[in-house]
């Protein structure tokens, strides 16, 4: 199992596998999967009629959309991302899953110029979770995905549409390991100041990292006249933090505090919005589990970069499955001797 | 082409959990307090139930965790183990599928 997700109502769990298959289960009925989303086999790739992970592409990231347990997003090691929307049916019988590609290209699809594609992978992916307030973005199924080159935010319902795109900043130090991670904090109701009637709502934020550079984006819904059209979104960079080494994982501890794990396994606590370091803890003795998931896929990228003169000689291991924050607490999956 | 620190992960044998506990009692919007005390507690009951030699033979090695109302652990044998916060094993999911169709 290479990826795991739990639905917002805690009834359904999804698992992604190293062969590209995805299954979901109702937690109360563990013996039989609820949905099965198999990867595309070789014969299905020849005259491709539907989308899906290519067989053998490890599913690295998984998430449920909104409150649904029949809508998922997944991303794999080869740089492809998909949304999976299951239709209604009687239980699991009669449900079909409509899979749509939202990121990346199939290996046999040639570029317009006929060149071979840059090697890519999805270093990080996460769905904007629902907060405690109703937002216009709740029905859009927003997901952020980060490759070594691009950050994209895509809305997946009702149709797949790119909402935001940005490239890796030049500020990322040349000698840093290739790492990428991201974490959303949803819009939440704020306690109203005494004397005011309606509580204010904070805006949703996305913290994303390439190498040693962390950037904070704030998401605003542009107010529109026409309620029939989907909302227009604006992503504004608010602040940036440059670490002295590569950052391998990031999680929001609460609305104003970020926990950032560095390559040498220091945990830094950053205070929003200044992104000032308030605490640092050395977690190296804890031996947080990290797995080499990307280096095979990105080997060509490293070689190409070395030829071009930059010195990205390392591809960072994956830490995102071992470093999670929930309700103000941090959970670590560690290895011991 | 993996970083210097990548070597450790391949030798992991026994696995255990750690949980971080924040020392501050309230998260007040008007006075966001920095962390004062941080304590790390091991989720021993989970480790003892599963991540012994026998547990790993049956369930495999843990590869990922998801924390929400439950603590879910995925293993390299394609199983998902679901625990509640009192560290009781509530469910084992995925036996018999092994990721194939």
Short mmCIF file of C-alpha atoms in Angstrom, two decimals:
data_model
loop_
_atom_site.label_atom_id
_atom_site.label_comp_id
_atom_site.label_asym_id
_atom_site.label_seq_id
_atom_site.Cartn_x
_atom_site.Cartn_y
_atom_site.Cartn_z
CA UNK A 1 0.00 0.00 0.00
CA UNK A 2 1.49 3.31 -1.04
CA UNK A 3 -1.30 5.80 -0.30
CA UNK A 4 -4.14 6.04 2.19
CA UNK A 5 -7.13 8.31 2.70
CA UNK A 6 -10.17 8.47 4.94
CA UNK A 7 -13.45 10.12 3.97
CA UNK A 8 -14.60 13.21 5.85
CA UNK A 9 -17.45 11.29 7.52
CA UNK A 10 -14.96 8.61 8.62
CA UNK A 11 -17.01 5.79 7.07
CA UNK A 12 -14.90 4.99 4.05
CA UNK A 13 -11.23 4.35 3.56
CA UNK A 14 -9.27 4.32 0.30
CA UNK A 15 -5.99 2.57 -0.43
CA UNK A 16 -3.66 3.06 -3.39
CA UNK A 17 -1.17 0.41 -4.39
CA UNK A 18 2.23 0.21 -6.00
CA UNK A 19 0.67 -1.43 -9.09
CA UNK A 20 -1.61 1.53 -9.73
CA UNK A 21 -4.83 -0.02 -8.40
CA UNK A 22 -7.11 1.85 -6.02
CA UNK A 23 -9.73 0.32 -3.72
CA UNK A 24 -12.16 1.83 -1.29
CA UNK A 25 -13.84 0.07 1.63
CA UNK A 26 -16.60 0.89 4.01
CA UNK A 27 -14.86 0.58 7.36
CA UNK A 28 -17.80 -1.39 8.72
CA UNK A 29 -17.56 -3.92 5.88
CA UNK A 30 -13.87 -4.73 5.58
CA UNK A 31 -14.14 -7.98 3.69
CA UNK A 32 -15.20 -6.67 0.32
CA UNK A 33 -14.06 -3.46 -1.39
CA UNK A 34 -16.69 -0.84 -2.07
CA UNK A 35 -15.14 0.66 -5.20
CA UNK A 36 -12.43 -0.85 -7.36
CA UNK A 37 -10.50 1.43 -9.66
CA UNK A 38 -7.98 -0.72 -11.49
CA UNK A 39 -4.98 0.64 -13.34
CA UNK A 40 -4.99 0.49 -17.15
CA UNK A 41 -3.38 -2.67 -18.47
CA UNK A 42 -1.28 -2.83 -21.66
CA UNK A 43 -4.21 -3.79 -23.93
CA UNK A 44 -6.29 -0.90 -22.57
CA UNK A 45 -3.48 1.52 -23.34
CA UNK A 46 -3.34 0.67 -27.05
CA UNK A 47 -6.67 2.15 -28.04
CA UNK A 48 -7.27 4.13 -24.95
CA UNK A 49 -10.96 4.71 -24.35
CA UNK A 50 -10.76 5.74 -20.73
CA UNK A 51 -8.37 7.38 -18.33
CA UNK A 52 -6.54 5.83 -15.42
CA UNK A 53 -3.19 5.18 -13.82
CA UNK A 54 -0.91 3.11 -15.99
CA UNK A 55 -0.34 -0.34 -14.54
CA UNK A 56 2.81 -0.32 -12.45
CA UNK A 57 2.64 3.39 -11.61
CA UNK A 58 2.55 3.54 -7.81
CA UNK A 59 -0.34 5.57 -6.48
CA UNK A 60 1.38 7.99 -4.12
CA UNK A 61 -1.39 10.34 -3.11
CA UNK A 62 -5.09 9.81 -2.49
CA UNK A 63 -7.93 11.85 -1.14
CA UNK A 64 -11.70 12.00 -0.89
CA UNK A 65 -13.48 15.05 -2.25
CA UNK A 66 -15.75 17.00 0.07
CA UNK A 67 -18.04 14.86 2.15
CA UNK A 68 -18.47 12.24 -0.54
CA UNK A 69 -17.17 8.72 -0.38
CA UNK A 70 -17.63 8.17 -4.08
CA UNK A 71 -15.40 10.96 -5.32
CA UNK A 72 -11.63 10.67 -5.10
CA UNK A 73 -8.47 12.21 -6.44
CA UNK A 74 -5.25 10.24 -6.94
CA UNK A 75 -1.73 10.95 -8.18
CA UNK A 76 1.08 8.60 -9.12
CA UNK A 77 4.85 8.36 -9.18
CA UNK A 78 5.02 9.01 -12.93
CA UNK A 79 3.49 12.44 -12.61
CA UNK A 80 -0.14 11.75 -13.52
CA UNK A 81 -3.17 12.83 -11.53
CA UNK A 82 -6.80 11.78 -11.85
CA UNK A 83 -10.22 12.43 -10.41
CA UNK A 84 -12.58 9.49 -9.98
CA UNK A 85 -16.28 10.17 -9.70
CA UNK A 86 -18.54 7.18 -9.12
CA UNK A 87 -22.14 7.25 -10.24
CA UNK A 88 -25.04 6.23 -8.08
CA UNK A 89 -25.98 2.59 -7.90
CA UNK A 90 -27.26 0.07 -5.40
CA UNK A 91 -24.41 -0.18 -2.97
CA UNK A 92 -21.30 -1.02 -4.92
CA UNK A 93 -23.21 -2.93 -7.59
CA UNK A 94 -24.04 -0.90 -10.63
CA UNK A 95 -21.65 1.92 -9.87
CA UNK A 96 -19.38 3.00 -12.63
CA UNK A 97 -16.38 5.17 -11.97
CA UNK A 98 -15.65 8.02 -14.33
CA UNK A 99 -11.94 8.71 -14.25
CA UNK A 100 -10.63 11.99 -15.66
CA UNK A 101 -6.99 12.94 -16.16
CA UNK A 102 -6.16 16.18 -14.38
CA UNK A 103 -2.37 16.22 -14.53
CA UNK A 104 0.43 14.74 -16.60
CA UNK A 105 0.55 12.82 -19.85
CA UNK A 106 0.53 9.15 -20.76
CA UNK A 107 3.97 7.78 -21.61
CA UNK A 108 3.21 7.20 -25.27
CA UNK A 109 1.81 10.69 -25.87
CA UNK A 110 4.50 12.61 -27.70
CA UNK A 111 5.04 16.34 -27.23
CA UNK A 112 4.02 18.64 -30.10
CA UNK A 113 7.71 19.20 -30.90
CA UNK A 114 8.33 15.45 -30.93
CA UNK A 115 10.78 15.60 -28.04
CA UNK A 116 10.71 13.14 -25.18
CA UNK A 117 8.99 14.46 -22.11
CA UNK A 118 10.79 15.75 -19.06
CA UNK A 119 10.70 13.11 -16.34
CA UNK A 120 8.18 14.09 -13.74
CA UNK A 121 6.49 12.83 -10.63
CA UNK A 122 3.86 14.07 -8.24
CA UNK A 123 5.89 15.03 -5.18
CA UNK A 124 2.85 16.17 -3.24
CA UNK A 125 -0.91 16.34 -3.65
CA UNK A 126 -3.74 17.30 -1.32
CA UNK A 127 -7.40 18.21 -1.48
CA UNK A 128 -8.67 21.41 0.15
CA UNK A 129 -10.54 20.07 3.19
CA UNK A 130 -13.88 21.44 4.33
CA UNK A 131 -13.71 23.84 7.23
CA UNK A 132 -16.41 24.74 9.72
CA UNK A 133 -17.95 27.37 7.46
CA UNK A 134 -19.79 26.97 4.18
CA UNK A 135 -17.70 28.20 1.30
CA UNK A 136 -18.31 28.59 -2.40
CA UNK A 137 -15.27 26.39 -2.96
CA UNK A 138 -16.87 23.43 -1.13
CA UNK A 139 -18.52 22.07 -4.26
CA UNK A 140 -15.51 22.60 -6.52
CA UNK A 141 -13.40 19.66 -5.36
CA UNK A 142 -10.14 21.65 -5.29
CA UNK A 143 -6.90 19.72 -5.32
CA UNK A 144 -3.32 21.01 -5.36
CA UNK A 145 -0.58 18.94 -7.02
CA UNK A 146 3.12 19.64 -7.07
CA UNK A 147 5.69 18.25 -9.55
CA UNK A 148 9.40 19.15 -9.72
CA UNK A 149 8.39 21.95 -12.11
CA UNK A 150 4.84 23.09 -11.41
CA UNK A 151 2.21 23.64 -8.77
CA UNK A 152 -1.32 23.35 -10.11
CA UNK A 153 -4.65 23.77 -8.36
CA UNK A 154 -7.46 22.04 -10.20
CA UNK A 155 -11.19 22.06 -9.54
CA UNK A 156 -12.54 18.58 -10.25
CA UNK A 157 -16.30 19.00 -10.03
CA UNK A 158 -18.40 19.36 -12.07
CA UNK A 159 -15.61 19.23 -14.66
CA UNK A 160 -11.83 19.32 -14.42
CA UNK A 161 -10.51 22.86 -14.70
CA UNK A 162 -7.16 24.37 -13.81
CA UNK A 163 -7.64 27.23 -11.35
CA UNK A 164 -4.05 28.19 -10.64
CA UNK A 165 -0.57 27.38 -11.87
CA UNK A 166 2.87 28.49 -10.78
CA UNK A 167 6.41 27.38 -11.44
CA UNK A 168 9.22 26.56 -9.06
CA UNK A 169 10.76 29.84 -7.87
CA UNK A 170 14.32 30.73 -8.86
CA UNK A 171 15.04 31.35 -5.20
CA UNK A 172 15.31 27.62 -4.54
CA UNK A 173 19.00 27.11 -3.79
CA UNK A 174 20.85 25.15 -6.45
CA UNK A 175 22.46 22.68 -4.12
CA UNK A 176 19.22 21.73 -2.36
CA UNK A 177 17.83 18.24 -2.60
CA UNK A 178 14.80 17.86 -4.85
CA UNK A 179 11.87 17.85 -2.47
CA UNK A 180 8.30 19.07 -2.61
CA UNK A 181 5.41 19.13 -0.18
CA UNK A 182 2.24 21.06 0.49
CA UNK A 183 -0.60 21.45 2.99
CA UNK A 184 -3.93 23.28 2.94
CA UNK A 185 -5.67 25.03 5.79
CA UNK A 186 -9.37 25.53 5.05
CA UNK A 187 -11.39 28.70 5.53
CA UNK A 188 -12.76 28.70 9.08
CA UNK A 189 -15.10 30.81 11.14
CA UNK A 190 -13.32 33.14 13.48
CA UNK A 191 -14.59 34.08 16.90
CA UNK A 192 -16.33 37.41 16.47
CA UNK A 193 -14.91 40.36 18.32
CA UNK A 194 -17.19 41.60 21.10
CA UNK A 195 -19.72 44.05 19.78
CA UNK A 196 -19.94 42.63 16.27
CA UNK A 197 -22.73 40.32 15.17
CA UNK A 198 -21.55 37.98 12.44
CA UNK A 199 -18.23 36.19 12.82
CA UNK A 200 -15.57 36.77 10.23
CA UNK A 201 -14.14 33.91 8.24
CA UNK A 202 -10.46 33.42 7.59
CA UNK A 203 -9.42 32.65 4.03
CA UNK A 204 -8.19 29.23 2.99
CA UNK A 205 -4.40 28.97 2.77
CA UNK A 206 -2.01 26.72 0.90
CA UNK A 207 1.56 26.25 2.08
CA UNK A 208 3.75 24.71 -0.62
CA UNK A 209 7.43 23.89 -0.72
CA UNK A 210 10.12 23.28 -3.29
CA UNK A 211 13.53 22.50 -1.85
CA UNK A 212 14.23 25.03 0.89
CA UNK A 213 11.57 27.59 -0.10
CA UNK A 214 8.10 27.63 1.45
CA UNK A 215 5.43 29.91 0.02
CA UNK A 216 2.07 30.74 1.53
CA UNK A 217 -0.90 31.41 -0.76
CA UNK A 218 -4.23 32.82 0.28
CA UNK A 219 -7.34 31.80 -1.62
CA UNK A 220 -10.12 34.31 -2.25
CA UNK A 221 -13.36 33.82 -4.07
CA UNK A 222 -13.91 36.76 -6.38
CA UNK A 223 -17.49 37.88 -5.88
CA UNK A 224 -19.53 37.58 -9.03
CA UNK A 225 -22.89 38.74 -10.27
CA UNK A 226 -23.94 35.53 -11.91
CA UNK A 227 -24.68 32.70 -9.51
CA UNK A 228 -24.95 30.13 -12.31
CA UNK A 229 -21.32 30.41 -13.26
CA UNK A 230 -18.72 28.69 -11.13
CA UNK A 231 -16.87 31.05 -8.79
CA UNK A 232 -13.67 32.74 -9.93
CA UNK A 233 -10.74 32.09 -7.60
CA UNK A 234 -7.76 34.24 -6.78
CA UNK A 235 -4.56 32.86 -5.26
CA UNK A 236 -2.38 35.53 -3.69
CA UNK A 237 1.11 34.87 -2.35
CA UNK A 238 1.25 36.18 1.20
CA UNK A 239 4.67 35.24 2.49
CA UNK A 240 7.75 33.18 1.82
CA UNK A 241 10.17 31.36 4.10
CA UNK A 242 13.66 30.31 3.10
CA UNK A 243 15.11 27.52 5.18
CA UNK A 244 18.82 26.78 5.47
CA UNK A 245 18.20 23.28 4.12
CA UNK A 246 15.58 21.38 2.13
CA UNK A 247 12.14 20.93 3.66
CA UNK A 248 10.69 17.44 3.31
CA UNK A 249 7.24 17.74 4.91
CA UNK A 250 4.82 20.43 6.00
CA UNK A 251 1.65 20.34 8.09
CA UNK A 252 -0.61 22.96 9.63
CA UNK A 253 -0.74 22.50 13.36
CA UNK A 254 -3.44 25.12 13.74
CA UNK A 255 -4.69 28.10 11.81
CA UNK A 256 -1.61 30.15 12.58
CA UNK A 257 1.15 27.63 13.14
CA UNK A 258 3.01 25.53 10.59
CA UNK A 259 5.18 22.54 11.37
CA UNK A 260 7.99 22.06 8.88
CA UNK A 261 10.28 19.02 8.79
CA UNK A 262 13.73 19.51 7.25
CA UNK A 263 15.96 17.01 5.49
CA UNK A 264 18.09 16.60 8.61
CA UNK A 265 14.86 15.93 10.51
CA UNK A 266 14.61 19.13 12.45
CA UNK A 267 11.04 20.13 13.17
CA UNK A 268 10.61 23.89 12.86
CA UNK A 269 7.54 25.67 14.14
CA UNK A 270 6.65 28.69 12.04
CA UNK A 271 4.23 31.36 13.05
CA UNK A 272 1.86 32.71 10.39
CA UNK A 273 2.00 35.25 8.72
CA UNK A 274 5.53 36.33 9.40
CA UNK A 275 6.72 32.70 9.07
CA UNK A 276 9.13 33.39 11.89
CA UNK A 277 10.71 30.31 13.45
CA UNK A 278 9.48 30.09 17.02
CA UNK A 279 10.88 26.67 17.94
CA UNK A 280 13.15 24.01 16.52
CA UNK A 281 13.26 20.39 17.67
CA UNK A 282 15.74 17.76 16.61
CA UNK A 283 13.73 14.70 15.64
CA UNK A 284 16.61 12.74 14.14
CA UNK A 285 16.70 10.36 17.15
CA UNK A 286 13.09 9.41 16.48
CA UNK A 287 13.95 7.97 13.05
CA UNK A 288 10.92 9.13 11.13
CA UNK A 289 10.15 6.69 8.38
CA UNK A 290 11.07 7.89 4.92
CA UNK A 291 11.02 5.98 1.68
CA UNK A 292 12.84 6.40 -1.59
CA UNK A 293 9.92 6.77 -3.91
CA UNK A 294 11.03 9.35 -6.46
CA UNK A 295 14.70 8.80 -7.28
CA UNK A 296 14.18 6.14 -9.96
CA UNK A 297 11.61 8.25 -11.74
CA UNK A 298 13.62 11.47 -11.51
CA UNK A 299 17.07 10.04 -12.18
CA UNK A 300 17.13 11.47 -15.71
CA UNK A 301 16.15 14.87 -14.38
CA UNK A 302 19.06 14.84 -11.95
CA UNK A 303 21.49 13.82 -14.69
CA UNK A 304 20.19 16.52 -16.99
CA UNK A 305 20.50 19.15 -14.28
CA UNK A 306 24.05 18.06 -13.52
CA UNK A 307 24.89 18.51 -17.21
CA UNK A 308 23.39 21.98 -17.15
CA UNK A 309 25.60 23.00 -14.26
CA UNK A 310 23.28 23.02 -11.30
CA UNK A 311 24.12 20.60 -8.55
CA UNK A 312 20.88 18.92 -7.56
CA UNK A 313 22.55 15.68 -6.89
CA UNK A 314 19.91 14.29 -4.57
CA UNK A 315 16.27 13.41 -4.79
CA UNK A 316 14.64 13.63 -1.40
CA UNK A 317 12.89 10.64 0.14
CA UNK A 318 9.15 10.79 0.78
CA UNK A 319 8.21 11.79 4.32
CA UNK A 320 4.60 12.82 3.78
CA UNK A 321 3.16 9.45 4.80
CA UNK A 322 4.94 9.61 8.15
CA UNK A 323 4.36 13.18 9.32
CA UNK A 324 0.77 14.18 9.99
CA UNK A 325 -0.90 16.81 12.14
CA UNK A 326 -4.44 16.51 13.40
CA UNK A 327 -6.25 18.75 15.87
CA UNK A 328 -3.08 20.40 17.05
CA UNK A 329 -1.08 17.23 17.54
CA UNK A 330 1.67 15.79 15.40
CA UNK A 331 1.82 12.09 14.65
CA UNK A 332 5.01 10.43 13.45
CA UNK A 333 5.50 7.02 11.94
CA UNK A 334 8.97 5.95 12.98
CA UNK A 335 11.26 3.04 12.56
CA UNK A 336 13.37 1.58 15.31
CA UNK A 337 16.06 -1.02 15.40
CA UNK B 1 20.73 8.81 -6.29
CA UNK B 2 19.11 9.03 -2.89
CA UNK B 3 20.16 11.38 -0.10
CA UNK B 4 22.57 10.37 2.63
CA UNK B 5 19.69 9.96 5.00
CA UNK B 6 17.86 7.57 2.69
CA UNK B 7 19.84 4.63 3.91
CA UNK B 8 18.02 4.38 7.21
CA UNK B 9 14.59 3.68 5.85
CA UNK B 10 15.55 0.46 4.14
CA UNK B 11 16.72 -1.13 7.35
CA UNK B 12 13.61 -0.50 9.40
CA UNK B 13 12.57 -3.57 11.29
CA UNK B 14 10.41 -3.02 14.35
CA UNK B 15 8.14 -0.02 14.01
CA UNK B 16 6.47 2.05 16.65
CA UNK B 17 4.43 5.21 16.79
CA UNK B 18 5.15 8.48 18.40
CA UNK B 19 2.55 11.07 19.16
CA UNK B 20 3.32 14.70 19.81
CA UNK B 21 1.26 16.45 22.45
CA UNK B 22 1.04 20.21 22.49
CA UNK B 23 1.44 21.73 25.92
CA UNK B 24 -0.87 24.71 25.42
CA UNK B 25 -4.41 24.31 26.59
CA UNK B 26 -6.21 26.79 24.45
CA UNK B 27 -5.78 28.12 20.96
CA UNK B 28 -7.03 31.63 21.28
CA UNK B 29 -7.23 33.74 18.16
CA UNK B 30 -6.45 36.91 20.02
CA UNK B 31 -3.34 35.61 21.64
CA UNK B 32 -1.82 32.85 19.54
CA UNK B 33 0.66 31.39 21.94
CA UNK B 34 3.84 29.76 20.81
CA UNK B 35 4.42 26.24 21.96
CA UNK B 36 5.59 26.15 25.53
CA UNK B 37 5.98 22.50 26.21
CA UNK B 38 6.16 19.63 23.77
CA UNK B 39 5.89 16.08 24.96
CA UNK B 40 6.24 13.03 22.79
CA UNK B 41 4.35 9.89 23.77
CA UNK B 42 4.72 6.54 22.17
CA UNK B 43 1.56 4.78 21.13
CA UNK B 44 2.81 1.62 22.78
CA UNK B 45 -0.39 -0.37 22.66
CA UNK B 46 -0.53 -0.12 18.90
CA UNK B 47 3.11 -1.08 18.59
CA UNK B 48 2.80 -4.02 20.92
CA UNK B 49 -0.27 -5.40 19.20
CA UNK B 50 1.14 -5.37 15.74
CA UNK B 51 4.69 -4.43 15.25
CA UNK B 52 6.29 -7.43 16.80
CA UNK B 53 7.87 -10.06 14.58
CA UNK B 54 4.61 -11.98 14.51
CA UNK B 55 2.57 -8.90 13.75
CA UNK B 56 4.79 -7.90 10.88
CA UNK B 57 4.65 -11.43 9.46
CA UNK B 58 0.88 -11.25 9.43
CA UNK B 59 0.28 -7.67 8.45
CA UNK B 60 3.48 -6.46 6.84
CA UNK B 61 5.47 -3.31 7.61
CA UNK B 62 3.64 -0.01 8.00
CA UNK B 63 4.08 2.36 5.09
CA UNK B 64 1.63 5.19 5.74
CA UNK B 65 -0.58 6.70 8.41
CA UNK B 66 -3.71 8.82 8.22
CA UNK B 67 -4.99 10.47 11.37
CA UNK B 68 -8.58 11.62 11.69
CA UNK B 69 -11.30 10.28 13.96
CA UNK B 70 -9.34 7.05 13.71
CA UNK B 71 -5.70 6.22 13.21
CA UNK B 72 -5.33 4.21 10.02
CA UNK B 73 -2.11 2.45 9.06
CA UNK B 74 -1.39 1.01 5.62
CA UNK B 75 1.14 -1.79 5.26
CA UNK B 76 3.33 -3.13 2.50
CA UNK B 77 1.11 -6.22 2.30
CA UNK B 78 -1.78 -4.06 1.12
CA UNK B 79 -3.66 -4.11 4.43
CA UNK B 80 -5.15 -1.20 6.34
CA UNK B 81 -5.33 -1.41 10.12
CA UNK B 82 -7.79 0.94 11.77
CA UNK B 83 -7.31 1.91 15.43
CA UNK B 84 -9.30 4.15 17.70
CA UNK B 85 -7.68 6.67 20.03
CA UNK B 86 -7.56 4.21 22.91
CA UNK B 87 -5.28 2.23 20.58
CA UNK B 88 -7.74 -0.62 20.12
CA UNK B 89 -7.66 -2.34 16.77
CA UNK B 90 -11.10 -1.78 15.28
CA UNK B 91 -10.77 -3.24 11.83
CA UNK B 92 -8.44 -4.94 9.41
CA UNK B 93 -9.21 -4.01 5.84
CA UNK B 94 -8.04 -5.47 2.61
CA UNK B 95 -7.36 -9.09 3.37
CA UNK B 96 -7.72 -11.07 0.21
CA UNK B 97 -7.29 -8.23 -2.26
CA UNK B 98 -3.50 -7.66 -2.28
CA UNK B 99 -3.95 -4.81 -4.73
CA UNK B 100 -4.91 -6.97 -7.70
CA UNK B 101 -8.17 -7.10 -9.56
#
